[in-house]
Coordinates of C-alpha atoms and ligand atoms in Angstrom, one line a residue:
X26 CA 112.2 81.7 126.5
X27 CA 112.6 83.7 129.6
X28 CA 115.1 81.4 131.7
X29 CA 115.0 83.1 135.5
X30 CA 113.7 79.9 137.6
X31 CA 110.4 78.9 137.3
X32 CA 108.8 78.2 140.8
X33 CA 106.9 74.4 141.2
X34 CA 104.1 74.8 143.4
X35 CA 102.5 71.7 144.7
X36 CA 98.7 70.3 145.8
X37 CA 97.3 70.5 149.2
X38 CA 95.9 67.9 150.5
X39 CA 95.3 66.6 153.8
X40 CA 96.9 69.8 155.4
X41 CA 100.3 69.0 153.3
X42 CA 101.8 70.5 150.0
X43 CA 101.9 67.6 147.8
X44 CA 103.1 66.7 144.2
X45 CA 100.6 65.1 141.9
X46 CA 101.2 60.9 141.9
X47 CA 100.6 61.6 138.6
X48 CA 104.3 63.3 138.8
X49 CA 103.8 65.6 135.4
X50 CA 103.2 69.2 135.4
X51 CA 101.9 72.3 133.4
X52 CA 103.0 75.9 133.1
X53 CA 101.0 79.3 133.9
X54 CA 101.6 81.9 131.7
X55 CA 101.7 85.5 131.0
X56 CA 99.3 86.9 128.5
X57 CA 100.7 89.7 127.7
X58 CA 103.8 87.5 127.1
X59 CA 104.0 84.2 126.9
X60 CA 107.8 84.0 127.1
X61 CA 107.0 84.7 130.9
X62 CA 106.0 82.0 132.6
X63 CA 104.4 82.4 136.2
X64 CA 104.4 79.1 137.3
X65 CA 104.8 74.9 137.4
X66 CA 101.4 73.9 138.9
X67 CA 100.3 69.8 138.8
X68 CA 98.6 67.8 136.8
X69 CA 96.6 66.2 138.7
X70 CA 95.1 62.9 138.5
X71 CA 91.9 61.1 139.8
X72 CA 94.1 59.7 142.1
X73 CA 94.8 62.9 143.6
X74 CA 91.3 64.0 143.7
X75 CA 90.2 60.9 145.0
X76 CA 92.7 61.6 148.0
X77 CA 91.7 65.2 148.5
X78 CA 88.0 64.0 148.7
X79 CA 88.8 61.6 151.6
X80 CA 90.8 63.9 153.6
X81 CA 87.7 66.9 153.4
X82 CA 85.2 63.6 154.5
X83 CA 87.5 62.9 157.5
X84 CA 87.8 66.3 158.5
X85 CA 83.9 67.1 158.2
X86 CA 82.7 65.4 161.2
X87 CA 85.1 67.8 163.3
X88 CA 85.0 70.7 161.4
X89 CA 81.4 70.9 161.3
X90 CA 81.0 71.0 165.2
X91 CA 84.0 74.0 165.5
X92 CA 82.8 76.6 167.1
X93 CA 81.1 79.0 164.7
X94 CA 83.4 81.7 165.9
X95 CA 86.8 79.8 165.4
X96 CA 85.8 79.1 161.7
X97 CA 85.2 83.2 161.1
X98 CA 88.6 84.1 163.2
X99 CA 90.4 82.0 159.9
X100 CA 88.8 83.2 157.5
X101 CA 89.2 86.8 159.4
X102 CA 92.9 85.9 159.6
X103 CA 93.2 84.9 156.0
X104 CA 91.8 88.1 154.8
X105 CA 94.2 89.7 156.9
X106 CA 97.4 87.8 155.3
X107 CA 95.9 88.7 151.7
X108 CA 95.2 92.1 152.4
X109 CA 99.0 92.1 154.1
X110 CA 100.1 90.8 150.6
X111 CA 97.7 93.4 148.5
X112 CA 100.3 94.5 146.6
X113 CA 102.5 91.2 145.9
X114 CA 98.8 89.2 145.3
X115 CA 98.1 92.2 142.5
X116 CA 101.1 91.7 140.6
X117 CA 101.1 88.4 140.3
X118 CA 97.2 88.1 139.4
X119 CA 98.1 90.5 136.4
X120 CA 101.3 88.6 135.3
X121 CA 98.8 85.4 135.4
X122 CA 95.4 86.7 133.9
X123 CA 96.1 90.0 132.2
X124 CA 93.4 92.4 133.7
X125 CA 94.9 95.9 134.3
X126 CA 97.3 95.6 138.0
X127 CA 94.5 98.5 139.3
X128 CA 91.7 95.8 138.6
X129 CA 93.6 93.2 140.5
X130 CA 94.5 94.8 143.4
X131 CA 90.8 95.6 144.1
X132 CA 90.2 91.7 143.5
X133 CA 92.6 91.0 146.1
X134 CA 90.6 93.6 148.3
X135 CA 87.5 93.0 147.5
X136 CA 88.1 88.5 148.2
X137 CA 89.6 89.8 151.1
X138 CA 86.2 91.5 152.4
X139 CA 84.4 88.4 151.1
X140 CA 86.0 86.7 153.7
X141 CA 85.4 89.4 156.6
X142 CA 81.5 89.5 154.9
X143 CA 81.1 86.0 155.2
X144 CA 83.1 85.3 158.7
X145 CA 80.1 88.0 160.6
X146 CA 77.1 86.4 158.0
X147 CA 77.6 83.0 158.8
X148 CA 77.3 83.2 162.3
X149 CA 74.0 84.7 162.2
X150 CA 72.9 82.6 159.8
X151 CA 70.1 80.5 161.1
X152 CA 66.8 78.4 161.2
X153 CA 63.7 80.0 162.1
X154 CA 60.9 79.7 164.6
X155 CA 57.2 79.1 163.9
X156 CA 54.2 79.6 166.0
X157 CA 51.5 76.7 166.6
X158 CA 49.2 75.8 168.8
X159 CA 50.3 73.8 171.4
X160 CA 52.1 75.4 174.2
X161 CA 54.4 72.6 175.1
X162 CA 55.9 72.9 171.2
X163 CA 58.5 74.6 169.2
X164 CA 58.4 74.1 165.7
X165 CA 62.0 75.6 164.4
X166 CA 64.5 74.7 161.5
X167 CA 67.8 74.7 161.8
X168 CA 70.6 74.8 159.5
X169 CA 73.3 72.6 158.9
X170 CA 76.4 71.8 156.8
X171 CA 76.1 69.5 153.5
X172 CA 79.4 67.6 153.9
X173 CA 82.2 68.1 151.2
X174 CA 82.0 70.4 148.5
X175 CA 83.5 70.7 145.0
X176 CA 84.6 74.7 143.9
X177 CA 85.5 74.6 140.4
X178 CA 86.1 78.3 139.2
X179 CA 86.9 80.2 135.9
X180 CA 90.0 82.6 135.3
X181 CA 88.5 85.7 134.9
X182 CA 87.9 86.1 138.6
X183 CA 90.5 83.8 139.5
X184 CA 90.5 85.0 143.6
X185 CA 87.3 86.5 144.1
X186 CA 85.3 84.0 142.6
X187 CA 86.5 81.0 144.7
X188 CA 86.2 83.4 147.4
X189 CA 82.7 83.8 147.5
X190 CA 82.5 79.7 147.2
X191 CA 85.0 79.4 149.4
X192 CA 84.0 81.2 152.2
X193 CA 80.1 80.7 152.5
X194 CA 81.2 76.7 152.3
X195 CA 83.9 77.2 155.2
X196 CA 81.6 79.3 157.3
X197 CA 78.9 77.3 157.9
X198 CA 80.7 74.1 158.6
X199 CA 81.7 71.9 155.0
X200 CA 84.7 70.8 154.0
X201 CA 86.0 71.9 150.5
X202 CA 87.5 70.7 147.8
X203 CA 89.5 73.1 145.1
X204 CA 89.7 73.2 141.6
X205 CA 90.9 76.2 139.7
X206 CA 91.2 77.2 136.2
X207 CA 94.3 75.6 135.0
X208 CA 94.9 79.0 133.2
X209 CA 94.8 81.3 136.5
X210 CA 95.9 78.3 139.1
X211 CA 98.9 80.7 141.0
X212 CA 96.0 83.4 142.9
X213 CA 94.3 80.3 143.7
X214 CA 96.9 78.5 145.2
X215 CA 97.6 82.5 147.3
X216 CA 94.3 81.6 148.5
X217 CA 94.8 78.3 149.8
X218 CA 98.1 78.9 151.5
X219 CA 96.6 82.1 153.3
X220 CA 93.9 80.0 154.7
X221 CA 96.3 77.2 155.5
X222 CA 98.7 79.9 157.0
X223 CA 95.8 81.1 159.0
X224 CA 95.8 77.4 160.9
X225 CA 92.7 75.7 159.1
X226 CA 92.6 72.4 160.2
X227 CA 94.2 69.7 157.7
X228 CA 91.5 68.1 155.2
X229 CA 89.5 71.4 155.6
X230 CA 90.6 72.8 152.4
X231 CA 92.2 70.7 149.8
X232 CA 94.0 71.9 146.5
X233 CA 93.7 70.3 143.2
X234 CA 95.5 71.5 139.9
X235 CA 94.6 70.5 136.4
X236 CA 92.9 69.5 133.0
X237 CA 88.9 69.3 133.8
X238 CA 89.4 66.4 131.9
X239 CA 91.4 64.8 134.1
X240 CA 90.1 65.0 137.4
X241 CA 86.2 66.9 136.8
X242 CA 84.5 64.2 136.7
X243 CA 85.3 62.8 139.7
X244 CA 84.7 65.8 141.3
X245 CA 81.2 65.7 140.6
X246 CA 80.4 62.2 140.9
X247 CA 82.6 61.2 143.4
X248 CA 79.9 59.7 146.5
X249 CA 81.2 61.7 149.4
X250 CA 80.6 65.0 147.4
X251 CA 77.1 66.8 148.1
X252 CA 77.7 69.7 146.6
X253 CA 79.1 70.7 143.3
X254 CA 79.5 75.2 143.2
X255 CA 81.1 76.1 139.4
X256 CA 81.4 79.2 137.6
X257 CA 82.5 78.8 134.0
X258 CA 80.8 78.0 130.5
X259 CA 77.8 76.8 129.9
X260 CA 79.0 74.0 127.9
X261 CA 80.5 72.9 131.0
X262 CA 77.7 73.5 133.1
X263 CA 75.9 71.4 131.4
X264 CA 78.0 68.7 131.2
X265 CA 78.5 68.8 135.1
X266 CA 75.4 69.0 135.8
X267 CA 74.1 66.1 133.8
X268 CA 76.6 63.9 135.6
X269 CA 75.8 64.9 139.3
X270 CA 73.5 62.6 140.9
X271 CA 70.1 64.4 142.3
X272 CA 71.6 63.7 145.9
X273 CA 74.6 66.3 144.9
X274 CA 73.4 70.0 144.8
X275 CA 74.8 71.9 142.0
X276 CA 75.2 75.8 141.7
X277 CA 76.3 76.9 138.4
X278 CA 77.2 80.1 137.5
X279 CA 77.5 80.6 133.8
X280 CA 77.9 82.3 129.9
X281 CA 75.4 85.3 129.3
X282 CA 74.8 87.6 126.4
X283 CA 74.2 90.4 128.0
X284 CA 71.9 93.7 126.5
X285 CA 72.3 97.7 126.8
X286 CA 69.0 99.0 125.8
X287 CA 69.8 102.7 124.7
X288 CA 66.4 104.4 124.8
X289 CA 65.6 107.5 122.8
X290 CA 65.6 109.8 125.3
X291 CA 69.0 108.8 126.7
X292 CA 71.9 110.6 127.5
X293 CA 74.1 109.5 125.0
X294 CA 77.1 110.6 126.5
X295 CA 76.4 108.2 129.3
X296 CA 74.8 105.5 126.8
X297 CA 78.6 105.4 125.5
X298 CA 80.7 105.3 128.6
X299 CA 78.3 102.7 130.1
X300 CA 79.1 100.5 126.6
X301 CA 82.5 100.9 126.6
X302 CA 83.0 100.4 130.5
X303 CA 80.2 97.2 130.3
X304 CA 82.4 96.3 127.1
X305 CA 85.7 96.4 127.3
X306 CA 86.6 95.9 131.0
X307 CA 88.4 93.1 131.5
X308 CA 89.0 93.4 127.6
X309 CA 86.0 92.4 127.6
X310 CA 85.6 89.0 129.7
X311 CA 83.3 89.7 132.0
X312 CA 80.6 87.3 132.6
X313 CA 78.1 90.5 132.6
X314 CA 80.1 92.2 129.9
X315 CA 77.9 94.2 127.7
X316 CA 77.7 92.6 124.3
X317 CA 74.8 93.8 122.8
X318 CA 73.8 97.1 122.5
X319 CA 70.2 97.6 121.6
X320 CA 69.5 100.9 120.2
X321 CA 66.4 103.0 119.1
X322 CA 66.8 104.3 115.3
X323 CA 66.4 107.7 116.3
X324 CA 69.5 108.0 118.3
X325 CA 71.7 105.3 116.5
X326 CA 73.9 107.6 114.5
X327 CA 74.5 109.7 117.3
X328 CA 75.2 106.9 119.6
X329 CA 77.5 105.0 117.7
X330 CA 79.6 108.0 117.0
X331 CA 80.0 108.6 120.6
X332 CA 81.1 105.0 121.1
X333 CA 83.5 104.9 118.5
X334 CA 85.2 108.1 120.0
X335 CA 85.0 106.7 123.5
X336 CA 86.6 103.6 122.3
X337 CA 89.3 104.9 120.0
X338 CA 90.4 106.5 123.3
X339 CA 91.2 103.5 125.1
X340 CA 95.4 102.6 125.8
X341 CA 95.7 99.1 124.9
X342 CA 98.6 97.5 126.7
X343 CA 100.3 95.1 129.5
X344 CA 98.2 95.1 132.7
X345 CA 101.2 97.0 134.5
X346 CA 101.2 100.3 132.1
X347 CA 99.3 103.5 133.5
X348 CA 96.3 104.2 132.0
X349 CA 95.9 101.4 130.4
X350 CA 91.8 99.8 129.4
X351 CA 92.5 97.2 127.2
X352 CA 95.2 94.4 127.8
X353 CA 95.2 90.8 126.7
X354 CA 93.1 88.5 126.4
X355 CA 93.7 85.8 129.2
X356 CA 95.1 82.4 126.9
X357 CA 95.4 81.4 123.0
X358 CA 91.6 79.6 122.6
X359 CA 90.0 83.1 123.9
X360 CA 92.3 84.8 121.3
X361 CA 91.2 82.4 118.6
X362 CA 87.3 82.5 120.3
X363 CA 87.0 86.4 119.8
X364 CA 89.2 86.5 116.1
X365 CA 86.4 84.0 114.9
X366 CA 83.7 85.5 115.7
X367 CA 84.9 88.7 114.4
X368 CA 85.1 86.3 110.7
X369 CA 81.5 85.8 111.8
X370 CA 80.3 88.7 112.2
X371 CA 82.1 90.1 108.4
X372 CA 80.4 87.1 107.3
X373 CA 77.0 87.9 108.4
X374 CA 76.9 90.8 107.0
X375 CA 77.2 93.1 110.0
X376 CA 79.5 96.7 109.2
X377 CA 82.6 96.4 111.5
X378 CA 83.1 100.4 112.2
X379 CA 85.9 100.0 114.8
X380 CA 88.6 98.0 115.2
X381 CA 88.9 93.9 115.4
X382 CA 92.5 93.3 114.2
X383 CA 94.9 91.4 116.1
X384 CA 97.7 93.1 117.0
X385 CA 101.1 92.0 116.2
X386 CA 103.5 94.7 116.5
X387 CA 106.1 95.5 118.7
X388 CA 105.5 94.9 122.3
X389 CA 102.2 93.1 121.6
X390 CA 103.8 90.2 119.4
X391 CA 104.0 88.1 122.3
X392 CA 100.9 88.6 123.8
X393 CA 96.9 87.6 122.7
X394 CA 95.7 90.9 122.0
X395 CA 92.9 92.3 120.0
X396 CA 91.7 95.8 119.2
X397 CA 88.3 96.5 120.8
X398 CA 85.9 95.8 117.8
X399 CA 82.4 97.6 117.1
X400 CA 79.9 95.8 114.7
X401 CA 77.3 98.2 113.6
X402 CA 73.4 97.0 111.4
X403 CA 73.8 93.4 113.2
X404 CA 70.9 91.1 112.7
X405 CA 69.2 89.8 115.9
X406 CA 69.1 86.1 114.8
X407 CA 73.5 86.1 113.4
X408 CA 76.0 84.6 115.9
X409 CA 77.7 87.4 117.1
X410 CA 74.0 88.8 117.9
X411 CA 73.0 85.6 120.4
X412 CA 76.0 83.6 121.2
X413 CA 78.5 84.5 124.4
X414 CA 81.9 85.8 122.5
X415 CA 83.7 86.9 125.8
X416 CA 86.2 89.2 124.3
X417 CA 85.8 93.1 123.8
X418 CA 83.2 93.1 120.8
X419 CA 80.1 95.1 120.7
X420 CA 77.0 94.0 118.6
X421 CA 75.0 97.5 117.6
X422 CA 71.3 96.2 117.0
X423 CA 69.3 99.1 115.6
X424 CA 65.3 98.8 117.1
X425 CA 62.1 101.0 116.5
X426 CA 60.4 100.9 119.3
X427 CA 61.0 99.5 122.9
X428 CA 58.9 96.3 122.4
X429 CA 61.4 95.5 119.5
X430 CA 64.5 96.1 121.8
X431 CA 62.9 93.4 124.7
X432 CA 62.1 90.7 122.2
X433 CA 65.5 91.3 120.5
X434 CA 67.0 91.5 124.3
X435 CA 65.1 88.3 125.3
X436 CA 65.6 86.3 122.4
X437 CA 69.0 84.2 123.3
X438 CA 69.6 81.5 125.5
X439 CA 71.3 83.4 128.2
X440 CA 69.8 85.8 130.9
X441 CA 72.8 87.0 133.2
X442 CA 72.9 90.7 133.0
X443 CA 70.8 93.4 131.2
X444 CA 70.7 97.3 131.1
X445 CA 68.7 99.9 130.0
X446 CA 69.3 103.7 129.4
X447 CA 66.6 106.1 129.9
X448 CA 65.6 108.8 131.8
X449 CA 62.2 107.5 131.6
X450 CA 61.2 106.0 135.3
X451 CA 58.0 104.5 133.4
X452 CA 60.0 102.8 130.9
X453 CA 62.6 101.8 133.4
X454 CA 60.2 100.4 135.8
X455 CA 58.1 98.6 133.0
X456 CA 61.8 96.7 131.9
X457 CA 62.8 95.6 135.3
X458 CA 59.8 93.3 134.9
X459 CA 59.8 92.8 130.9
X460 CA 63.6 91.3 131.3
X461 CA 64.7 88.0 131.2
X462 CA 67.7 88.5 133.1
X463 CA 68.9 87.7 136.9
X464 CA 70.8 91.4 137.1
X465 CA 68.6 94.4 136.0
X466 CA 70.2 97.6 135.8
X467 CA 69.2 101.1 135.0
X468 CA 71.4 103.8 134.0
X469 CA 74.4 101.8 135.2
X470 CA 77.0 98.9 133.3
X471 CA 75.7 95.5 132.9
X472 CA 79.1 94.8 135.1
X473 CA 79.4 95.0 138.2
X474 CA 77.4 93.5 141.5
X475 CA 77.5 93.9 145.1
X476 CA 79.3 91.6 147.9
X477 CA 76.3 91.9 149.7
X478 CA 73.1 91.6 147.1
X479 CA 72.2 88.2 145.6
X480 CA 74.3 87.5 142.0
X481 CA 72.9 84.9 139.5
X482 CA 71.1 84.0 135.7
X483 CA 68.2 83.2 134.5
X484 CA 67.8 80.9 131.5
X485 CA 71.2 78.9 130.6
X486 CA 73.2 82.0 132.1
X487 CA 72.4 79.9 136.2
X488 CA 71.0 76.6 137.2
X489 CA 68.7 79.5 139.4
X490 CA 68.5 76.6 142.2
X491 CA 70.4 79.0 144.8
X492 CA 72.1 82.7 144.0
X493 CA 75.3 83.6 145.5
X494 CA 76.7 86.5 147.1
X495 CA 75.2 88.4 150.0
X496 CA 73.2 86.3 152.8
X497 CA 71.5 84.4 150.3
X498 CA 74.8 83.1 149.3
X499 CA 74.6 80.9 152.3
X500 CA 71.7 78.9 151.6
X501 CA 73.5 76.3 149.0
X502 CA 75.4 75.4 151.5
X503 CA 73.3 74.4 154.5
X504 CA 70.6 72.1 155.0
X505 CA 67.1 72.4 156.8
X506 CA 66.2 70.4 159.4
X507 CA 62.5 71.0 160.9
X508 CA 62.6 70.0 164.3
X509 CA 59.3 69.7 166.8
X510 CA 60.3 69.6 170.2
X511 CA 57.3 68.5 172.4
X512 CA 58.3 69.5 176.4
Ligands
NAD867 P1 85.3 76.9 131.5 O1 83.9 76.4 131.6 O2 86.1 76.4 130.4 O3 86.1 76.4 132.8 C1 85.7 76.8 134.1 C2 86.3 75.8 135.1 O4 85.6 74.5 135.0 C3 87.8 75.5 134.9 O5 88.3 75.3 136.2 C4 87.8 74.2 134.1 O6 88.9 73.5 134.3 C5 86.6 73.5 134.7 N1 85.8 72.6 133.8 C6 85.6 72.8 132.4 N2 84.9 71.8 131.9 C7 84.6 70.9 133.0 C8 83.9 69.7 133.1 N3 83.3 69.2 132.1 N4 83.8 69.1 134.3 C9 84.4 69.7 135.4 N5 85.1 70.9 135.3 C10 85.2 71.5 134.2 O7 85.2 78.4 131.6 P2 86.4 79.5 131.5 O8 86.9 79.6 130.1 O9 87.4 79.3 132.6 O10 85.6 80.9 131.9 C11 84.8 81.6 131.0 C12 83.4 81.3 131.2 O11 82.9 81.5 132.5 C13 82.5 82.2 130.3 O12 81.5 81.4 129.7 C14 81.8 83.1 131.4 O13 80.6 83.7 131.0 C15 81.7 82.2 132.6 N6 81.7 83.0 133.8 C16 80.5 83.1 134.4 C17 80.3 83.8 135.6 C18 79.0 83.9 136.3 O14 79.0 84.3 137.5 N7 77.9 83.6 135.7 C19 81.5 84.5 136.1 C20 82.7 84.4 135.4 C21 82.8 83.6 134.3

């Protein structure tokens, strides 16, 4: 073991950093070496949670009747301390999850516009005004905050994520509850302590580290919560959203399985590099990551060679090396996830063409890393063709005609993310409505959406109650009120 002095960070709760009552702890570690450890975080208890819950229901009453514009100038001010801290924030998001150091500094930029987005939206976020006939009326709606919130988030985006919960909640008036990934809970807590540096109001924000099973329930269930936001699994999904009563909204953002349609009149250059940038970035944990590719016969030889060229290119390494596309994967059970279902696919008879060892030499012996893998002749109905790996291995499904590659595309449980390549506008324009999918691209990455456009699944990939990002992103968490005001 490493033995520099590992660093005990503490809840936040009520406006003060706290130790769990629970008083036991867990480590963060590095990925790319798990002789590094990042951090002592708490293992909380329901205790804690129940605590945290009670401090964000005093605080409501008065932070929900702040001044819209003193609730942006924090968030303003937070973004200001994180994009102060750009470079600091970057290294320690790499040490924690793994993704390349480049890739973490624009998280820490782009949570840091999230804030700045959501600070200017939510003050013009508002009710509307209808007409009617009598004179002496107005018929408007107005908006208002839910009460506390629950923001349970993944480790893949471990600071933007809760930043685009975070800061729509804040905006428009709730109070907030926080529980990160146990795997990614040191950005987090950067998070926290920028807003609580940038004088939030104790209660406002509260901080809770550890095991889902420990203290998730209760942060669904608990009485005083009216809204539960989560991005993760949909396993967990599921289970959370079974247990919320219909009086607590839910937003769940979840798995996907998401398809590259390569048409026959694609460029196949571009075909490749959207696969392997869909694929493998983030080594391939993505919740949009491309993990099917859907090809037509006619251009499947052709294709696959450019993929396996593209891919054998790619520097796999720590998150801090130049160049460098493929690091670890983020803990042990995604390492284990992605090596089994590279047995499954072998088993099913699929042709693995590229890659899909572990890798245990030198440098990497210490870290959870896996060679990019490329299955070729998959069957649509095998596991690695409809279940959510999450790790940097491509499915190659070989179609005849396009009606093939949309049934094959549509037939799984999720619908996150889905791309087609074609230079064909009719084509394009007839699979933006033939997709079951929430994020429709053409000639781009199934990765990748906009701050300001609306993000969300279909199928098991979303609860598709309310999207987030962009304005929309607001909605969850406000109310309506319809108000008839007779003079
Ligand atoms: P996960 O579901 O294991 O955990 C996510 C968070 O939920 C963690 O904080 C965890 O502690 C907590 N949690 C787990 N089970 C819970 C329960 N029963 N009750 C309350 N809390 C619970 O997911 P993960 O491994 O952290 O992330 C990977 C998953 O997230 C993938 O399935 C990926 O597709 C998904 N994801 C989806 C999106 C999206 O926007 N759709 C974005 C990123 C990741």
């Amino acid at each position: 073991m490493i033995t520099t002095k590992v660093e005990t960070f503490n809840n936040y709760i009520n406006g003060e950093w706290q130790e769990s009552v629970s008083k036991k702890t867990f480590f963060s570690v590095n990925p790319a070496n798990t002789e590094d450890v990042v951090g002592e975080f708490q293992a909380s208890n329901e205790q804690d949670v129940k605590t945290a819950i009670e401090a964000a229901k005093n605080a409501f009453p008065s932070w929900s009747q702040t001044a819209p514009s003193k609730r942006a100038a924090i968030l303003n001010q937070a973004a200001s301390i994180l994009e102060q801290n750009v470079a600091a924030l970057a290294e320690e998001l790499t040490r924690e999850e793994g993704k390349h150091v480049e890739d973490a500094k624009n998280e820490v930029i782009r949570s840091a516009q999230t804030l700045r987005y959501y600070a200017v939206e939510g003050q013009s976020f508002t009710g509307e005004t209808f007409p009617n006939d009598d004179a002496n009326m107005k018929v408007s709606t107005e908006r208002e905050a839910l009460g506390v919130v629950s923001v349970i988030t993944p480790w893949n985006f471990p600071l933007s994520i809760p930043a685009r919960k975070i800061a729509p909640a804040l905006i428009t008036g709730n109070t907030v509850v926080f529980k990160p990934s146990s795997d990614t809970p040191l950005i987090a807590f950067r998070l926290v302590e920028a807003l609580a540096k940038a004088g939030i109001p104790k209660g406002v924000i509260n901080f809770v580290t550890g095991k889902a099973s420990d203290v998730g329930d209760l942060l669904v269930t608990h009485p005083a919560v009216r809204a539960v936001t989560f991005t993760g699994s949909t396993a967990a999904g599921e289970d959370i959203h079974s247990k919320a009563s219909f009086t607590t909204r839910t937003q769940m953002e979840l798995g996907g399985k998401n398809p590259l349609i390569v048409m026959d009149d694609a460029d196949l250059d571009l075909a490749a590099t959207l696969t392997v940038n869909g694929a493998y970035s983030l080594t391939g944990q993505a919740c949009t990551g491309t993990s099917r590719v859907i090809v037509l016969k006619e251009v499947k030889e052709e294709f696959t060679q450019k993929l396996v060229q593209k891919t054998s290119a790619l520097k796999i390494g720590n998150g801090f090396e130049a160049g460098v596309k493929i690091g670890p994967l983020a803990n042990e059970r995604q390492l284990k996830n992605v090596l089994k279902y590279i047995e499954f696919g072998k088993e099913d008879g699929a042709d693995l063409v590229y890659g899909g060892e572990q890798i245990l030499t030198g440098e990497f012996e210490k870290g959870y890393y896996v060679e990019p893998a490329i299955f070729t002749n998959v069957k649509p109905n095998s596991r690695i063709a409809k279940e959510e790996i999450f790790g940097p291995v491509v499915a190659v499904i070989e179609v005849d005609t396009y009606e093939e590659a949309i049934a094959v595309a549509n037939d799984v449980e999720y619908g996150l993310s889905a791309s087609i390549v074609t230079n064909n506008l009719k084509i394009a324009n007839q699979f933006t409505k033939d997709i079951q999918a929430g994020t429709v691209k053409v000639n781009r990455t199934t990765t990748g959406n906009l701050m300001n456009a609306p993000f969300g699944g279909l199928k098991k990939s979303s609860t598709s109650t309310f999207r987030e990002s962009g304005r929309v992103g607001l909605e969850f968490f406000t109310q309506l009120k319809t108000v008839y005001m007779g003079f």
